Amino acid sequence: MSDWLTANDTQASVLVTVALVEGSGPREAGAKMRVSLDGQADTIGGGHLELRAVEIAKTMLATGDTHARLERFALGPSLGQCCGGVVYLAFEPVDARLAAVLHTLRERRQQDSWRVTALDGEPVSVLFDAAGSLIAGTAAQAADTFSRERGTHVAQDGSGRRWLVDPCLAPRAHLTLFGAGHVGAAIVRALAHLPCNITWVDEREDMFSAALPAGLPDNVRIAATDMPEEFVAMAPPGGSFLVMTHSHALDQRLTQAIMERDDAGWFGLIGSQTKRKQFEHRLQARGVPDERIAAMVCPIGMPGIRSKVPAVIAASVACQLLMVWEQAASAALAAPLRLVSASAPPRRKQRAVIHPL
């Protein structure tokens, strides 16, 4: 299924966003899909809710409705879904304004952006960067101060007008993967459509094309180098590491380099318990603290999964990484970042500052 952001722009479409979830819902706030008369790109969770949303979006397209709207769906009583919660969906016809915002978003997939859309009145769609500067849309059309510490939500200005505030954030998770063998390639395939970025490192340049003849996923960049240790130093703070090269000696050097980084995140090393014991002794001899050694994950993968088939290992490790990354994302939300607008308009009698509902 194609991505809502890279869907075909030549077709008229409606962007459907999960704006708010009360109780249980099939997807979280911020989930999106694009609906055209010929089909859809992405999903808001499937089931009767998605079917009803597609029907509404196609009716908007067929009737030429150009105004955004917010619809409430009680999943249990009205749709018969067992989630039992209430979901609010925003429907936005992709006009020239929104198309310009989506184009800018495509160019900024590795940077944080905040999308703001009017849900009442005349159509308005604007985009702000992490500093609060307007980067798409028309200045003064929408309030430029809003609750950036929240996820996707609906807010209201002083006149009662409702706005969809939709953070479109760059992936926080980063994996530096050493080794382009069968397991490394399987892990890249397993993570290809997940919200992460991967730096894939190996000394053997020909291994990359052999491993993925159909081409690299969009979230992967390769590094063919005879000095792979340099990519340990280049990884972002808190980044994850996975070592599975063709050489135990190289695995040892990379492990040592990772242990020397105080800000390294999760670290997995492929191998058996025997390999772990050998590496533990060598690391202890080099003065690596016991708590750092204990944090090393070896063997890799979820407990109870013993198969050594590359695709099985990849699925198991992908689950392991997702757990680590979701925990890190939850911790980040617990300490929210408040951003101040860099493009605040002059003070007037009644500013259109919007507040969370």
mmCIF file of C-alpha atoms in Angstrom:
data_model
loop_
_atom_site.group_PDB
_atom_site.id
_atom_site.type_symbol
_atom_site.label_atom_id
_atom_site.label_comp_id
_atom_site.label_asym_id
_atom_site.label_seq_id
_atom_site.Cartn_x
_atom_site.Cartn_y
_atom_site.Cartn_z
ATOM 1 C CA MET A 1 0.000 0.000 0.000
ATOM 2 C CA SER A 2 1.416 3.407 -0.974
ATOM 3 C CA ASP A 3 2.187 6.185 1.464
ATOM 4 C CA TRP A 4 -0.379 8.968 2.018
ATOM 5 C CA LEU A 5 2.325 11.594 1.487
ATOM 6 C CA THR A 6 3.644 10.162 -1.767
ATOM 7 C CA ALA A 7 0.261 9.319 -3.267
ATOM 8 C CA ASN A 8 -0.514 10.372 -6.835
ATOM 9 C CA ASP A 9 -1.075 14.154 -6.842
ATOM 10 C CA THR A 10 -2.624 14.173 -10.306
ATOM 11 C CA GLN A 11 -5.852 12.684 -8.954
ATOM 12 C CA ALA A 12 -8.356 14.624 -6.872
ATOM 13 C CA SER A 13 -8.225 13.281 -3.336
ATOM 14 C CA VAL A 14 -9.230 13.813 0.276
ATOM 15 C CA LEU A 15 -6.756 13.538 3.145
ATOM 16 C CA VAL A 16 -8.331 11.743 6.123
ATOM 17 C CA THR A 17 -6.624 12.202 9.498
ATOM 18 C CA VAL A 18 -7.388 10.643 12.869
ATOM 19 C CA ALA A 19 -7.715 13.907 14.785
ATOM 20 C CA LEU A 20 -8.698 12.610 18.220
ATOM 21 C CA VAL A 21 -9.286 9.247 19.899
ATOM 22 C CA GLU A 22 -11.322 8.814 23.089
ATOM 23 C CA GLY A 23 -10.927 5.346 24.587
ATOM 24 C CA SER A 24 -9.830 2.566 22.250
ATOM 25 C CA GLY A 25 -9.484 3.046 18.517
ATOM 26 C CA PRO A 26 -7.991 1.091 15.611
ATOM 27 C CA ARG A 27 -5.254 3.698 15.028
ATOM 28 C CA GLU A 28 -3.673 6.514 16.992
ATOM 29 C CA ALA A 29 -4.249 10.248 16.477
ATOM 30 C CA GLY A 30 -2.198 11.385 13.493
ATOM 31 C CA ALA A 31 -2.796 8.280 11.362
ATOM 32 C CA LYS A 32 -3.748 9.216 7.797
ATOM 33 C CA MET A 33 -4.910 7.972 4.434
ATOM 34 C CA ARG A 34 -5.506 9.601 1.035
ATOM 35 C CA VAL A 35 -8.737 8.704 -0.746
ATOM 36 C CA SER A 36 -9.418 9.204 -4.451
ATOM 37 C CA LEU A 37 -12.359 8.013 -6.546
ATOM 38 C CA ASP A 38 -10.143 5.135 -7.725
ATOM 39 C CA GLY A 39 -8.909 3.918 -4.346
ATOM 40 C CA GLN A 40 -6.852 4.859 -1.308
ATOM 41 C CA ALA A 41 -3.276 5.171 -0.077
ATOM 42 C CA ASP A 42 -2.458 4.055 3.475
ATOM 43 C CA THR A 43 -4.954 3.207 6.211
ATOM 44 C CA ILE A 44 -6.595 4.595 9.340
ATOM 45 C CA GLY A 45 -7.166 1.126 10.740
ATOM 46 C CA GLY A 46 -9.449 -0.827 8.487
ATOM 47 C CA GLY A 47 -12.844 -2.219 9.390
ATOM 48 C CA HIS A 48 -16.159 -0.394 9.295
ATOM 49 C CA LEU A 49 -14.663 2.944 10.388
ATOM 50 C CA GLU A 50 -12.342 3.038 7.385
ATOM 51 C CA LEU A 51 -15.122 1.904 5.049
ATOM 52 C CA ARG A 52 -17.350 4.735 6.272
ATOM 53 C CA ALA A 53 -14.506 7.259 5.989
ATOM 54 C CA VAL A 54 -13.826 6.208 2.397
ATOM 55 C CA GLU A 55 -17.517 6.607 1.568
ATOM 56 C CA ILE A 56 -17.578 10.142 3.032
ATOM 57 C CA ALA A 57 -14.372 11.130 1.222
ATOM 58 C CA LYS A 58 -15.626 9.820 -2.127
ATOM 59 C CA THR A 59 -18.932 11.642 -1.658
ATOM 60 C CA MET A 60 -16.996 14.867 -1.047
ATOM 61 C CA LEU A 61 -15.057 14.291 -4.261
ATOM 62 C CA ALA A 62 -18.141 13.421 -6.276
ATOM 63 C CA THR A 63 -20.064 16.502 -5.082
ATOM 64 C CA GLY A 64 -17.133 18.921 -5.312
ATOM 65 C CA ASP A 65 -17.153 19.709 -1.584
ATOM 66 C CA THR A 66 -14.065 21.897 -0.972
ATOM 67 C CA HIS A 67 -14.394 22.498 2.771
ATOM 68 C CA ALA A 68 -12.647 20.518 5.491
ATOM 69 C CA ARG A 69 -14.810 18.871 8.119
ATOM 70 C CA LEU A 70 -14.536 17.027 11.421
ATOM 71 C CA GLU A 71 -16.713 13.941 11.940
ATOM 72 C CA ARG A 72 -17.345 11.985 15.151
ATOM 73 C CA PHE A 73 -17.666 8.189 15.097
ATOM 74 C CA ALA A 74 -18.764 6.087 18.065
ATOM 75 C CA LEU A 75 -17.178 2.762 17.186
ATOM 76 C CA GLY A 76 -19.419 0.508 19.229
ATOM 77 C CA PRO A 77 -22.979 1.889 18.849
ATOM 78 C CA SER A 78 -22.784 3.238 15.294
ATOM 79 C CA LEU A 79 -20.180 1.047 13.608
ATOM 80 C CA GLY A 80 -20.272 -2.220 15.517
ATOM 81 C CA GLN A 81 -16.526 -2.285 16.093
ATOM 82 C CA CYS A 82 -15.253 -3.923 19.248
ATOM 83 C CA CYS A 83 -12.760 -1.107 20.005
ATOM 84 C CA GLY A 84 -15.626 0.675 21.738
ATOM 85 C CA GLY A 85 -14.074 4.147 21.720
ATOM 86 C CA VAL A 86 -14.863 7.368 19.898
ATOM 87 C CA VAL A 87 -12.797 8.548 16.933
ATOM 88 C CA TYR A 88 -12.863 12.000 15.347
ATOM 89 C CA LEU A 89 -11.752 12.129 11.710
ATOM 90 C CA ALA A 90 -10.715 15.242 9.806
ATOM 91 C CA PHE A 91 -11.541 15.255 6.086
ATOM 92 C CA GLU A 92 -9.467 17.685 3.980
ATOM 93 C CA PRO A 93 -9.938 18.034 0.216
ATOM 94 C CA VAL A 94 -6.480 18.294 -1.324
ATOM 95 C CA ASP A 95 -6.759 21.696 -3.010
ATOM 96 C CA ALA A 96 -3.857 23.861 -4.203
ATOM 97 C CA ARG A 97 -3.154 25.098 -0.662
ATOM 98 C CA LEU A 98 -2.943 21.641 0.882
ATOM 99 C CA ALA A 99 -1.057 20.269 -2.144
ATOM 100 C CA ALA A 100 1.643 22.904 -1.575
ATOM 101 C CA VAL A 101 1.868 21.922 2.098
ATOM 102 C CA LEU A 102 2.178 18.225 1.213
ATOM 103 C CA HIS A 103 4.865 18.997 -1.361
ATOM 104 C CA THR A 104 6.890 20.841 1.282
ATOM 105 C CA LEU A 105 6.358 17.970 3.720
ATOM 106 C CA ARG A 106 7.764 15.505 1.188
ATOM 107 C CA GLU A 107 10.893 17.621 0.958
ATOM 108 C CA ARG A 108 11.162 17.758 4.772
ATOM 109 C CA ARG A 109 10.581 14.137 5.763
ATOM 110 C CA GLN A 110 13.748 14.218 7.867
ATOM 111 C CA GLN A 111 12.764 17.431 9.662
ATOM 112 C CA ASP A 112 9.982 18.267 12.105
ATOM 113 C CA SER A 113 6.985 20.196 10.785
ATOM 114 C CA TRP A 114 3.600 21.262 12.185
ATOM 115 C CA ARG A 115 0.610 21.313 9.852
ATOM 116 C CA VAL A 116 -2.360 23.527 10.753
ATOM 117 C CA THR A 117 -5.697 23.300 8.924
ATOM 118 C CA ALA A 118 -8.967 25.162 9.464
ATOM 119 C CA LEU A 119 -11.859 22.786 10.160
ATOM 120 C CA ASP A 120 -14.465 25.561 9.962
ATOM 121 C CA GLY A 121 -14.942 28.492 7.612
ATOM 122 C CA GLU A 122 -12.839 29.198 4.558
ATOM 123 C CA PRO A 123 -10.172 26.599 3.653
ATOM 124 C CA VAL A 124 -6.796 27.304 5.262
ATOM 125 C CA SER A 125 -3.756 25.035 5.245
ATOM 126 C CA VAL A 126 -0.345 26.148 6.499
ATOM 127 C CA LEU A 127 2.908 24.580 7.645
ATOM 128 C CA PHE A 128 5.394 25.640 10.334
ATOM 129 C CA ASP A 129 8.908 24.416 11.039
ATOM 130 C CA ALA A 130 10.331 23.474 14.433
ATOM 131 C CA ALA A 131 11.197 27.108 15.195
ATOM 132 C CA GLY A 132 7.636 28.230 14.528
ATOM 133 C CA SER A 133 8.408 29.892 11.191
ATOM 134 C CA LEU A 134 5.845 29.699 8.423
ATOM 135 C CA ILE A 135 7.220 27.577 5.553
ATOM 136 C CA ALA A 136 4.105 26.895 3.462
ATOM 137 C CA GLY A 137 0.771 28.662 3.173
ATOM 138 C CA THR A 138 -0.123 32.318 3.537
ATOM 139 C CA ALA A 139 1.053 34.411 6.472
ATOM 140 C CA ALA A 140 -1.616 35.536 8.953
ATOM 141 C CA GLN A 141 -4.143 32.980 7.682
ATOM 142 C CA ALA A 142 -3.724 30.802 10.758
ATOM 143 C CA ALA A 143 -2.561 31.360 14.297
ATOM 144 C CA ASP A 144 1.164 30.722 14.652
ATOM 145 C CA THR A 145 1.216 29.876 18.349
ATOM 146 C CA PHE A 146 -0.282 26.565 19.372
ATOM 147 C CA SER A 147 0.335 23.557 21.550
ATOM 148 C CA ARG A 148 3.398 21.915 20.020
ATOM 149 C CA GLU A 149 3.978 19.680 23.024
ATOM 150 C CA ARG A 150 0.881 17.645 22.157
ATOM 151 C CA GLY A 151 0.427 15.119 19.413
ATOM 152 C CA THR A 152 -2.197 15.526 16.712
ATOM 153 C CA HIS A 153 -5.199 17.330 18.218
ATOM 154 C CA VAL A 154 -8.046 19.758 17.578
ATOM 155 C CA ALA A 155 -7.767 23.274 18.961
ATOM 156 C CA GLN A 156 -10.036 26.303 19.039
ATOM 157 C CA ASP A 157 -9.300 30.005 18.647
ATOM 158 C CA GLY A 158 -10.979 32.922 20.414
ATOM 159 C CA SER A 159 -13.764 33.105 17.847
ATOM 160 C CA GLY A 160 -14.645 29.431 18.287
ATOM 161 C CA ARG A 161 -13.086 28.371 14.988
ATOM 162 C CA ARG A 162 -11.598 24.864 15.140
ATOM 163 C CA TRP A 163 -8.165 23.919 13.820
ATOM 164 C CA LEU A 164 -6.429 20.614 13.222
ATOM 165 C CA VAL A 165 -2.884 20.761 14.625
ATOM 166 C CA ASP A 166 -0.936 17.878 13.113
ATOM 167 C CA PRO A 167 2.749 17.304 13.993
ATOM 168 C CA CYS A 168 4.587 15.647 11.099
ATOM 169 C CA LEU A 169 7.773 14.630 12.860
ATOM 170 C CA ALA A 170 10.953 13.126 11.471
ATOM 171 C CA PRO A 171 11.682 9.557 12.595
ATOM 172 C CA ARG A 172 13.546 9.616 15.933
ATOM 173 C CA ALA A 173 14.794 6.045 15.718
ATOM 174 C CA HIS A 174 18.151 5.457 14.048
ATOM 175 C CA LEU A 175 19.929 2.154 13.553
ATOM 176 C CA THR A 176 23.532 1.734 12.485
ATOM 177 C CA LEU A 177 23.696 -1.782 11.079
ATOM 178 C CA PHE A 178 27.085 -3.382 10.477
ATOM 179 C CA GLY A 179 27.015 -6.331 8.086
ATOM 180 C CA ALA A 180 25.431 -6.861 4.658
ATOM 181 C CA GLY A 181 25.085 -10.625 4.841
ATOM 182 C CA HIS A 182 21.861 -12.612 4.694
ATOM 183 C CA VAL A 183 20.666 -11.606 8.170
ATOM 184 C CA GLY A 184 21.592 -7.960 7.694
ATOM 185 C CA ALA A 185 19.673 -7.822 4.419
ATOM 186 C CA ALA A 186 16.657 -9.510 6.033
ATOM 187 C CA ILE A 187 16.669 -6.927 8.839
ATOM 188 C CA VAL A 188 16.779 -4.068 6.329
ATOM 189 C CA ARG A 189 13.776 -5.561 4.539
ATOM 190 C CA ALA A 190 11.920 -6.013 7.842
ATOM 191 C CA LEU A 191 12.482 -2.360 8.806
ATOM 192 C CA ALA A 192 11.912 -0.911 5.322
ATOM 193 C CA HIS A 193 8.440 0.488 6.030
ATOM 194 C CA LEU A 194 8.883 1.298 9.714
ATOM 195 C CA PRO A 195 9.452 4.813 11.164
ATOM 196 C CA CYS A 196 13.235 4.672 11.443
ATOM 197 C CA ASN A 197 16.392 5.561 9.553
ATOM 198 C CA ILE A 198 19.127 3.006 8.887
ATOM 199 C CA THR A 199 22.810 3.455 8.111
ATOM 200 C CA TRP A 200 23.963 0.157 6.626
ATOM 201 C CA VAL A 201 27.723 -0.394 6.783
ATOM 202 C CA ASP A 202 29.937 -3.056 5.216
ATOM 203 C CA GLU A 203 33.437 -3.279 3.772
ATOM 204 C CA ARG A 204 32.201 -5.136 0.680
ATOM 205 C CA GLU A 205 30.413 -2.761 -1.687
ATOM 206 C CA ASP A 206 29.083 -5.513 -3.940
ATOM 207 C CA MET A 207 27.173 -7.070 -1.028
ATOM 208 C CA PHE A 208 24.540 -4.322 -0.968
ATOM 209 C CA SER A 209 23.284 -4.755 -4.519
ATOM 210 C CA ALA A 210 23.461 -8.537 -4.180
ATOM 211 C CA ALA A 211 21.428 -8.441 -0.958
ATOM 212 C CA LEU A 212 18.694 -6.120 -2.299
ATOM 213 C CA PRO A 213 18.629 -6.385 -6.102
ATOM 214 C CA ALA A 214 15.327 -4.473 -6.264
ATOM 215 C CA GLY A 215 16.939 -1.408 -4.694
ATOM 216 C CA LEU A 216 17.275 0.209 -1.292
ATOM 217 C CA PRO A 217 14.274 1.249 0.811
ATOM 218 C CA ASP A 218 13.821 5.003 1.234
ATOM 219 C CA ASN A 219 14.859 4.916 4.889
ATOM 220 C CA VAL A 220 18.260 3.310 4.242
ATOM 221 C CA ARG A 221 21.600 4.783 3.263
ATOM 222 C CA ILE A 222 24.610 2.577 2.607
ATOM 223 C CA ALA A 223 28.241 3.063 3.545
ATOM 224 C CA ALA A 224 30.827 0.895 1.819
ATOM 225 C CA THR A 225 34.008 1.538 3.782
ATOM 226 C CA ASP A 226 37.159 -0.175 4.992
ATOM 227 C CA MET A 227 36.928 1.889 8.205
ATOM 228 C CA PRO A 228 33.509 0.946 9.625
ATOM 229 C CA GLU A 229 34.463 2.100 13.126
ATOM 230 C CA GLU A 230 34.123 5.686 11.899
ATOM 231 C CA PHE A 231 30.391 5.154 11.582
ATOM 232 C CA VAL A 232 30.148 4.374 15.271
ATOM 233 C CA ALA A 233 31.362 7.905 15.998
ATOM 234 C CA MET A 234 29.063 9.389 13.343
ATOM 235 C CA ALA A 235 25.876 7.846 14.752
ATOM 236 C CA PRO A 236 23.472 10.229 16.526
ATOM 237 C CA PRO A 237 23.309 10.311 20.348
ATOM 238 C CA GLY A 238 21.015 7.592 21.632
ATOM 239 C CA GLY A 239 21.162 5.763 18.308
ATOM 240 C CA SER A 240 20.870 1.978 18.153
ATOM 241 C CA PHE A 241 23.628 -0.319 16.949
ATOM 242 C CA LEU A 242 23.494 -3.813 15.510
ATOM 243 C CA VAL A 243 26.725 -5.684 14.766
ATOM 244 C CA MET A 244 26.685 -8.762 12.529
ATOM 245 C CA THR A 245 29.697 -8.664 10.217
ATOM 246 C CA HIS A 246 31.511 -11.524 8.506
ATOM 247 C CA SER A 247 34.442 -11.257 10.936
ATOM 248 C CA HIS A 248 34.578 -11.880 14.704
ATOM 249 C CA ALA A 249 37.656 -9.650 14.880
ATOM 250 C CA LEU A 250 35.724 -6.795 13.261
ATOM 251 C CA ASP A 251 32.767 -7.479 15.534
ATOM 252 C CA GLN A 252 35.160 -7.102 18.472
ATOM 253 C CA ARG A 253 36.551 -3.776 17.232
ATOM 254 C CA LEU A 254 33.079 -2.384 16.610
ATOM 255 C CA THR A 255 31.859 -3.555 20.003
ATOM 256 C CA GLN A 256 34.781 -1.811 21.681
ATOM 257 C CA ALA A 257 34.080 1.411 19.772
ATOM 258 C CA ILE A 258 30.381 1.319 20.703
ATOM 259 C CA MET A 259 31.218 0.709 24.362
ATOM 260 C CA GLU A 260 33.431 3.799 24.338
ATOM 261 C CA ARG A 261 30.430 6.009 23.508
ATOM 262 C CA ASP A 262 28.701 7.122 26.692
ATOM 263 C CA ASP A 263 25.645 8.245 24.729
ATOM 264 C CA ALA A 264 25.129 5.064 22.713
ATOM 265 C CA GLY A 265 21.654 3.587 22.769
ATOM 266 C CA TRP A 266 20.590 -0.043 22.398
ATOM 267 C CA PHE A 267 23.369 -2.337 21.191
ATOM 268 C CA GLY A 268 22.823 -5.810 19.756
ATOM 269 C CA LEU A 269 25.532 -8.292 18.771
ATOM 270 C CA ILE A 270 24.706 -11.383 16.760
ATOM 271 C CA GLY A 271 26.044 -14.591 18.241
ATOM 272 C CA SER A 272 25.648 -17.322 20.818
ATOM 273 C CA GLN A 273 26.087 -17.340 24.574
ATOM 274 C CA THR A 274 29.599 -18.664 23.968
ATOM 275 C CA LYS A 275 30.427 -15.639 21.812
ATOM 276 C CA ARG A 276 28.983 -13.360 24.476
ATOM 277 C CA LYS A 277 31.220 -14.889 27.164
ATOM 278 C CA GLN A 278 34.299 -14.427 24.973
ATOM 279 C CA PHE A 279 33.462 -10.794 24.296
ATOM 280 C CA GLU A 280 32.658 -10.135 27.953
ATOM 281 C CA HIS A 281 36.106 -11.325 29.037
ATOM 282 C CA ARG A 282 37.840 -9.204 26.390
ATOM 283 C CA LEU A 283 35.817 -6.108 27.258
ATOM 284 C CA GLN A 284 36.473 -6.532 30.968
ATOM 285 C CA ALA A 285 40.198 -6.831 30.218
ATOM 286 C CA ARG A 286 39.992 -3.494 28.398
ATOM 287 C CA GLY A 287 38.360 -1.808 31.392
ATOM 288 C CA VAL A 288 34.778 -1.545 30.099
ATOM 289 C CA PRO A 289 32.421 -1.105 33.090
ATOM 290 C CA ASP A 290 30.337 -4.136 34.005
ATOM 291 C CA GLU A 291 27.053 -2.239 33.629
ATOM 292 C CA ARG A 292 27.899 -1.372 30.014
ATOM 293 C CA ILE A 293 28.746 -4.977 29.260
ATOM 294 C CA ALA A 294 25.540 -6.184 30.896
ATOM 295 C CA ALA A 295 23.506 -3.876 28.624
ATOM 296 C CA MET A 296 24.929 -5.531 25.499
ATOM 297 C CA VAL A 297 22.223 -7.682 23.865
ATOM 298 C CA CYS A 298 23.710 -10.991 22.731
ATOM 299 C CA PRO A 299 22.158 -13.238 21.541
ATOM 300 C CA ILE A 300 19.761 -10.917 19.715
ATOM 301 C CA GLY A 301 16.054 -11.432 19.182
ATOM 302 C CA MET A 302 12.975 -12.033 21.296
ATOM 303 C CA PRO A 303 13.116 -14.736 23.985
ATOM 304 C CA GLY A 304 11.614 -18.031 22.903
ATOM 305 C CA ILE A 305 12.328 -17.612 19.179
ATOM 306 C CA ARG A 306 15.157 -20.029 18.365
ATOM 307 C CA SER A 307 15.023 -20.329 14.577
ATOM 308 C CA LYS A 308 18.160 -19.205 12.742
ATOM 309 C CA VAL A 309 16.415 -18.577 9.429
ATOM 310 C CA PRO A 310 17.416 -14.997 8.430
ATOM 311 C CA ALA A 311 13.830 -13.818 7.939
ATOM 312 C CA VAL A 312 12.836 -15.173 11.362
ATOM 313 C CA ILE A 313 15.814 -13.517 13.052
ATOM 314 C CA ALA A 314 14.904 -10.267 11.281
ATOM 315 C CA ALA A 315 11.293 -10.383 12.441
ATOM 316 C CA SER A 316 12.408 -11.115 15.994
ATOM 317 C CA VAL A 317 14.990 -8.308 16.035
ATOM 318 C CA ALA A 318 12.517 -5.865 14.447
ATOM 319 C CA CYS A 319 10.121 -6.541 17.358
ATOM 320 C CA GLN A 320 12.974 -6.023 19.812
ATOM 321 C CA LEU A 321 13.930 -2.695 18.237
ATOM 322 C CA LEU A 322 10.331 -1.482 18.074
ATOM 323 C CA MET A 323 9.970 -2.077 21.805
ATOM 324 C CA VAL A 324 13.139 -0.069 22.474
ATOM 325 C CA TRP A 325 12.115 2.761 20.149
ATOM 326 C CA GLU A 326 8.550 3.024 21.459
ATOM 327 C CA GLN A 327 9.848 3.188 25.018
ATOM 328 C CA ALA A 328 12.225 5.979 24.005
ATOM 329 C CA ALA A 329 9.395 7.844 22.255
ATOM 330 C CA SER A 330 7.214 7.586 25.365
ATOM 331 C CA ALA A 331 10.046 8.943 27.496
ATOM 332 C CA ALA A 332 10.467 11.870 25.108
ATOM 333 C CA LEU A 333 6.770 12.735 25.363
ATOM 334 C CA ALA A 334 7.078 12.755 29.161
ATOM 335 C CA ALA A 335 9.488 15.698 28.831
ATOM 336 C CA PRO A 336 7.799 17.821 26.130
ATOM 337 C CA LEU A 337 9.612 20.487 24.180
ATOM 338 C CA ARG A 338 7.840 23.836 24.057
ATOM 339 C CA LEU A 339 8.649 25.898 20.989
ATOM 340 C CA VAL A 340 8.134 29.631 20.662
ATOM 341 C CA SER A 341 6.902 31.041 17.379
ATOM 342 C CA ALA A 342 9.498 32.945 15.385
ATOM 343 C CA SER A 343 6.888 34.666 13.240
ATOM 344 C CA ALA A 344 4.417 36.064 15.756
ATOM 345 C CA PRO A 345 2.269 38.869 14.299
ATOM 346 C CA PRO A 346 2.132 42.271 16.032
ATOM 347 C CA ARG A 347 -0.002 42.314 19.162
ATOM 348 C CA ARG A 348 -3.564 43.369 18.515
ATOM 349 C CA LYS A 349 -6.753 43.535 20.505
ATOM 350 C CA GLN A 350 -7.689 39.876 19.994
ATOM 351 C CA ARG A 351 -5.019 37.493 18.762
ATOM 352 C CA ALA A 352 -6.079 34.213 17.190
ATOM 353 C CA VAL A 353 -4.111 32.069 19.592
ATOM 354 C CA ILE A 354 -5.574 28.577 19.619
ATOM 355 C CA HIS A 355 -5.961 26.420 22.674
ATOM 356 C CA PRO A 356 -6.386 22.670 23.024
ATOM 357 C CA LEU A 357 -9.949 21.469 23.313
#
